[in-house]
Amino acid sequence: EAQLEESGGGLVQPGGSLRLSCAVSGFTFSSLYMTWVRQAPGKGLEWVANINQDGTDKTYVDSVRGRFTVSRDNTKNSLYLQMNSLRVEDTAVYYCAGGAGWLADKWGQGILVSVSS
Amino acid sequence: DIVMTQSPDSLAVSLGERATINCKSSQTLFSTSTYRNYFAWYQQRPGQPPKLIVSWASTRESGVPDRFSGSGSGTDFTLTISSLQAEDVAVYYCQQYHSSPVTFGGGTKVQIK
């Protein structure tokens, strides 16, 4: 059974940076198309970024493009999200998810990122 | 971007009764090259991550009870819970994965009446 575990969240001031990690086990990580999805407190789901299996194709939602960078290390079975120039509106639980293409059937428990002064 | 509009925002159904959730997309999600609808339903129970329950508009995921069924094509889709159980209390989200960016509906909260 696939397990995904996010880490690296926490409290950061506006304008600051944070790097999220997602460790994947129980599945062949290199076969998974990976996604970051976020959920602001009490709100719905928002897709943030995707990366294909070999890391050569990345896409972002407009609100984070140029500030966030998604990457992966298939030798470490890990997914990353480098978040720079953080804004208050980036406050959310961030989920890593994986599957075949843009359809995510494996999800982590999520990690909270709070952006506040 | 494709806009996904769910209705209703919430509904309360008695145990054993039917619950119906609708989702409408601003563009067709049907591909004429694959003959598939790039549409999914997720269930999010309180305090839990989302769980994929239906993909390709009507394919129930492994382990999902058969009281859940997805239907529809093109721009109009429906999730039906034929006999609501206590463990079905959750927020349900529709999602399109036809075009980038992937987008979700606003969610429908299902409660017990």
GROMACS .gro file of C-alpha atoms in nm:
model
  230
    1GLU     CA    1   0.000   0.000   0.000
    2ALA     CA    2   0.136   0.340  -0.096
    3GLN     CA    3   0.218   0.581   0.185
    4LEU     CA    4   0.285   0.950   0.135
    5GLU     CA    5   0.414   1.166   0.418
    6GLU     CA    6   0.457   1.541   0.398
    7SER     CA    7   0.702   1.739   0.610
    8GLY     CA    8   0.851   2.085   0.627
    9GLY     CA    9   0.545   2.290   0.707
   10GLY     CA   10   0.511   2.551   0.978
   11LEU     CA   11   0.476   2.921   1.050
   12VAL     CA   12   0.654   3.171   0.827
   13GLN     CA   13   0.635   3.547   0.784
   14PRO     CA   14   0.504   3.704   0.463
   15GLY     CA   15   0.781   3.717   0.207
   16GLY     CA   16   0.955   3.418   0.358
   17SER     CA   17   1.036   3.077   0.216
   18LEU     CA   18   0.957   2.719   0.303
   19ARG     CA   19   1.039   2.385   0.143
   20LEU     CA   20   0.789   2.103   0.167
   21SER     CA   21   0.891   1.742   0.120
   22CYS     CA   22   0.684   1.433   0.052
   23ALA     CA   23   0.832   1.089   0.113
   24VAL     CA   24   0.665   0.806  -0.077
   25SER     CA   25   0.686   0.437   0.014
   26GLY     CA   26   0.507   0.115  -0.075
   27PHE     CA   27   0.487   0.205  -0.443
   28THR     CA   28   0.719   0.261  -0.736
   29PHE     CA   29   0.763   0.637  -0.698
   30SER     CA   30   0.919   0.684  -1.040
   31SER     CA   31   0.599   0.559  -1.204
   32LEU     CA   32   0.382   0.822  -1.037
   33TYR     CA   33   0.276   1.157  -1.175
   34MET     CA   34   0.287   1.378  -0.865
   35THR     CA   35   0.074   1.669  -0.758
   36TRP     CA   36   0.055   1.928  -0.480
   37VAL     CA   37  -0.297   2.030  -0.374
   38ARG     CA   38  -0.377   2.280  -0.101
   39GLN     CA   39  -0.677   2.357   0.115
   40ALA     CA   40  -0.712   2.688   0.293
   41PRO     CA   41  -0.877   2.668   0.638
   42GLY     CA   42  -1.245   2.585   0.596
   43LYS     CA   43  -1.221   2.608   0.218
   44GLY     CA   44  -1.216   2.375  -0.082
   45LEU     CA   45  -0.939   2.206  -0.273
   46GLU     CA   46  -0.699   2.393  -0.500
   47TRP     CA   47  -0.453   2.222  -0.732
   48VAL     CA   48  -0.112   2.388  -0.700
   49ALA     CA   49   0.142   2.208  -0.919
   50ASN     CA   50   0.213   1.890  -1.112
   51ILE     CA   51   0.531   1.713  -1.215
   52ASN     CA   52   0.562   1.420  -1.450
   53GLN     CA   53   0.744   1.097  -1.380
   54ASP     CA   54   1.093   1.206  -1.485
   55GLY     CA   55   1.062   1.567  -1.375
   56THR     CA   56   1.081   1.716  -1.722
   57ASP     CA   57   0.726   1.856  -1.732
   58LYS     CA   58   0.597   2.088  -1.460
   59THR     CA   59   0.279   2.294  -1.445
   60TYR     CA   60   0.155   2.547  -1.191
   61VAL     CA   61  -0.161   2.731  -1.100
   62ASP     CA   62  -0.133   3.099  -1.196
   63SER     CA   63  -0.133   3.222  -0.835
   64VAL     CA   64   0.196   3.045  -0.751
   65ARG     CA   65   0.378   3.047  -1.085
   66GLY     CA   66   0.715   3.219  -1.047
   67ARG     CA   67   0.710   3.178  -0.666
   68PHE     CA   68   0.678   2.802  -0.618
   69THR     CA   69   0.894   2.529  -0.772
   70VAL     CA   70   0.801   2.161  -0.778
   71SER     CA   71   1.073   1.900  -0.808
   72ARG     CA   72   1.135   1.533  -0.738
   73ASP     CA   73   1.420   1.296  -0.665
   74ASN     CA   74   1.336   0.947  -0.787
   75THR     CA   75   1.647   0.807  -0.615
   76LYS     CA   76   1.506   0.923  -0.281
   77ASN     CA   77   1.138   0.854  -0.359
   78SER     CA   78   1.065   1.214  -0.271
   79LEU     CA   79   0.866   1.509  -0.399
   80TYR     CA   80   0.938   1.870  -0.310
   81LEU     CA   81   0.773   2.210  -0.321
   82GLN     CA   82   0.998   2.513  -0.279
   83MET     CA   83   0.780   2.806  -0.181
   84ASN     CA   84   0.926   3.157  -0.200
   85SER     CA   85   0.776   3.502  -0.152
   86LEU     CA   86   0.501   3.352   0.060
   87ARG     CA   87   0.180   3.545   0.106
   88VAL     CA   88  -0.089   3.532   0.372
   89GLU     CA   89  -0.321   3.376   0.115
   90ASP     CA   90  -0.084   3.079   0.077
   91THR     CA   91  -0.189   2.964   0.425
   92ALA     CA   92  -0.333   2.616   0.382
   93VAL     CA   93  -0.292   2.246   0.439
   94TYR     CA   94  -0.072   2.119   0.157
   95TYR     CA   95  -0.128   1.766   0.032
   96CYS     CA   96   0.102   1.567  -0.189
   97ALA     CA   97  -0.077   1.324  -0.415
   98GLY     CA   98   0.015   1.085  -0.691
   99GLY     CA   99  -0.133   0.876  -0.965
  100ALA     CA  100  -0.149   0.817  -1.336
  101GLY     CA  101  -0.147   1.160  -1.494
  102TRP     CA  102  -0.350   1.436  -1.338
  103LEU     CA  103  -0.580   1.191  -1.159
  104ALA     CA  104  -0.453   1.145  -0.803
  105ASP     CA  105  -0.550   0.824  -0.627
  106LYS     CA  106  -0.282   0.831  -0.354
  107TRP     CA  107  -0.277   1.111  -0.098
  108GLY     CA  108  -0.074   1.211   0.204
  109GLN     CA  109  -0.229   1.332   0.529
  110GLY     CA  110  -0.128   1.691   0.458
  111ILE     CA  111   0.092   1.950   0.626
  112LEU     CA  112  -0.006   2.294   0.751
  113VAL     CA  113   0.166   2.604   0.618
  114SER     CA  114   0.079   2.927   0.801
  115VAL     CA  115   0.191   3.261   0.663
  116SER     CA  116   0.150   3.537   0.917
  117SER     CA  117   0.336   3.824   1.075
  118ASP     CA  118  -0.962   2.771  -1.696
  119ILE     CA  119  -1.247   2.522  -1.671
  120VAL     CA  120  -1.490   2.619  -1.397
  121MET     CA  121  -1.658   2.339  -1.202
  122THR     CA  122  -1.989   2.428  -1.037
  123GLN     CA  123  -2.134   2.191  -0.780
  124SER     CA  124  -2.485   2.185  -0.642
  125PRO     CA  125  -2.615   2.190  -0.381
  126ASP     CA  126  -2.360   2.337  -0.141
  127SER     CA  127  -2.495   2.105   0.128
  128LEU     CA  128  -2.766   1.851   0.181
  129ALA     CA  129  -2.908   1.651   0.468
  130VAL     CA  130  -3.042   1.306   0.396
  131SER     CA  131  -3.194   1.044   0.624
  132LEU     CA  132  -3.004   0.720   0.677
  133GLY     CA  133  -3.090   0.475   0.402
  134GLU     CA  134  -3.217   0.744   0.168
  135ARG     CA  135  -3.069   0.861  -0.163
  136ALA     CA  136  -2.829   1.153  -0.193
  137THR     CA  137  -2.763   1.319  -0.527
  138ILE     CA  138  -2.486   1.569  -0.603
  139ASN     CA  139  -2.449   1.752  -0.931
  140CYS     CA  140  -2.148   1.906  -1.102
  141LYS     CA  141  -2.138   2.115  -1.416
  142SER     CA  142  -1.826   2.209  -1.608
  143SER     CA  143  -1.782   2.521  -1.818
  144GLN     CA  144  -1.636   2.316  -2.105
  145THR     CA  145  -1.681   1.962  -2.223
  146LEU     CA  146  -1.470   1.706  -2.043
  147PHE     CA  147  -1.523   1.443  -2.311
  148SER     CA  148  -1.229   1.358  -2.534
  149THR     CA  149  -1.314   1.251  -2.886
  150SER     CA  150  -0.974   1.082  -2.916
  151THR     CA  151  -1.010   0.857  -2.612
  152TYR     CA  152  -1.390   0.857  -2.581
  153ARG     CA  153  -1.354   0.925  -2.211
  154ASN     CA  154  -1.475   1.193  -1.974
  155TYR     CA  155  -1.185   1.335  -1.773
  156PHE     CA  156  -1.392   1.379  -1.458
  157ALA     CA  157  -1.364   1.247  -1.102
  158TRP     CA  158  -1.533   1.255  -0.762
  159TYR     CA  159  -1.349   1.273  -0.429
  160GLN     CA  160  -1.476   1.217  -0.075
  161GLN     CA  161  -1.322   1.408   0.214
  162ARG     CA  162  -1.427   1.296   0.559
  163PRO     CA  163  -1.368   1.535   0.850
  164GLY     CA  164  -1.000   1.565   0.934
  165GLN     CA  165  -0.896   1.337   0.648
  166PRO     CA  166  -0.733   1.388   0.309
  167PRO     CA  167  -0.947   1.353  -0.002
  168LYS     CA  168  -1.012   1.004  -0.131
  169LEU     CA  169  -1.075   0.927  -0.497
  170ILE     CA  170  -1.404   0.738  -0.529
  171VAL     CA  171  -1.500   0.773  -0.896
  172SER     CA  172  -1.281   0.832  -1.201
  173TRP     CA  173  -1.362   0.869  -1.573
  174ALA     CA  174  -1.707   0.993  -1.465
  175SER     CA  175  -1.845   0.649  -1.379
  176THR     CA  176  -1.565   0.410  -1.278
  177ARG     CA  177  -1.585   0.328  -0.910
  178GLU     CA  178  -1.245   0.288  -0.744
  179SER     CA  179  -1.146  -0.042  -0.588
  180GLY     CA  180  -1.299  -0.087  -0.244
  181VAL     CA  181  -1.561   0.184  -0.284
  182PRO     CA  182  -1.907   0.053  -0.189
  183ASP     CA  183  -2.146  -0.002  -0.477
  184ARG     CA  184  -2.398   0.240  -0.326
  185PHE     CA  185  -2.178   0.511  -0.484
  186SER     CA  186  -2.233   0.564  -0.856
  187GLY     CA  187  -2.119   0.829  -1.099
  188SER     CA  188  -2.294   0.926  -1.420
  189GLY     CA  189  -2.300   1.192  -1.686
  190SER     CA  190  -2.098   1.303  -1.984
  191GLY     CA  191  -1.974   1.619  -2.150
  192THR     CA  192  -2.049   1.897  -1.908
  193ASP     CA  193  -2.303   1.752  -1.665
  194PHE     CA  194  -2.224   1.491  -1.404
  195THR     CA  195  -2.391   1.333  -1.102
  196LEU     CA  196  -2.277   1.140  -0.795
  197THR     CA  197  -2.547   0.927  -0.637
  198ILE     CA  198  -2.532   0.759  -0.298
  199SER     CA  199  -2.817   0.512  -0.321
  200SER     CA  200  -2.859   0.443   0.051
  201LEU     CA  201  -2.681   0.687   0.278
  202GLN     CA  202  -2.478   0.541   0.562
  203ALA     CA  203  -2.334   0.719   0.865
  204GLU     CA  204  -1.979   0.681   0.730
  205ASP     CA  205  -2.075   0.872   0.415
  206VAL     CA  206  -2.087   1.201   0.605
  207ALA     CA  207  -1.824   1.403   0.420
  208VAL     CA  208  -1.761   1.678   0.172
  209TYR     CA  209  -1.765   1.560  -0.188
  210TYR     CA  210  -1.564   1.735  -0.459
  211CYS     CA  211  -1.581   1.701  -0.834
  212GLN     CA  212  -1.265   1.748  -1.041
  213GLN     CA  213  -1.179   1.785  -1.405
  214TYR     CA  214  -0.850   1.655  -1.535
  215HIS     CA  215  -0.916   1.727  -1.901
  216SER     CA  216  -0.720   2.052  -1.921
  217SER     CA  217  -0.455   2.238  -1.726
  218PRO     CA  218  -0.501   2.375  -1.471
  219VAL     CA  219  -0.681   2.088  -1.301
  220THR     CA  220  -0.980   2.237  -1.122
  221PHE     CA  221  -1.216   2.129  -0.847
  222GLY     CA  222  -1.573   2.212  -0.767
  223GLY     CA  223  -1.650   2.403  -0.449
  224GLY     CA  224  -1.764   2.094  -0.262
  225THR     CA  225  -2.093   1.955  -0.134
  226LYS     CA  226  -2.133   1.879   0.235
  227VAL     CA  227  -2.343   1.568   0.301
  228GLN     CA  228  -2.495   1.529   0.645
  229ILE     CA  229  -2.745   1.304   0.816
  230LYS     CA  230  -3.095   1.443   0.862
   0.00000   0.00000   0.00000
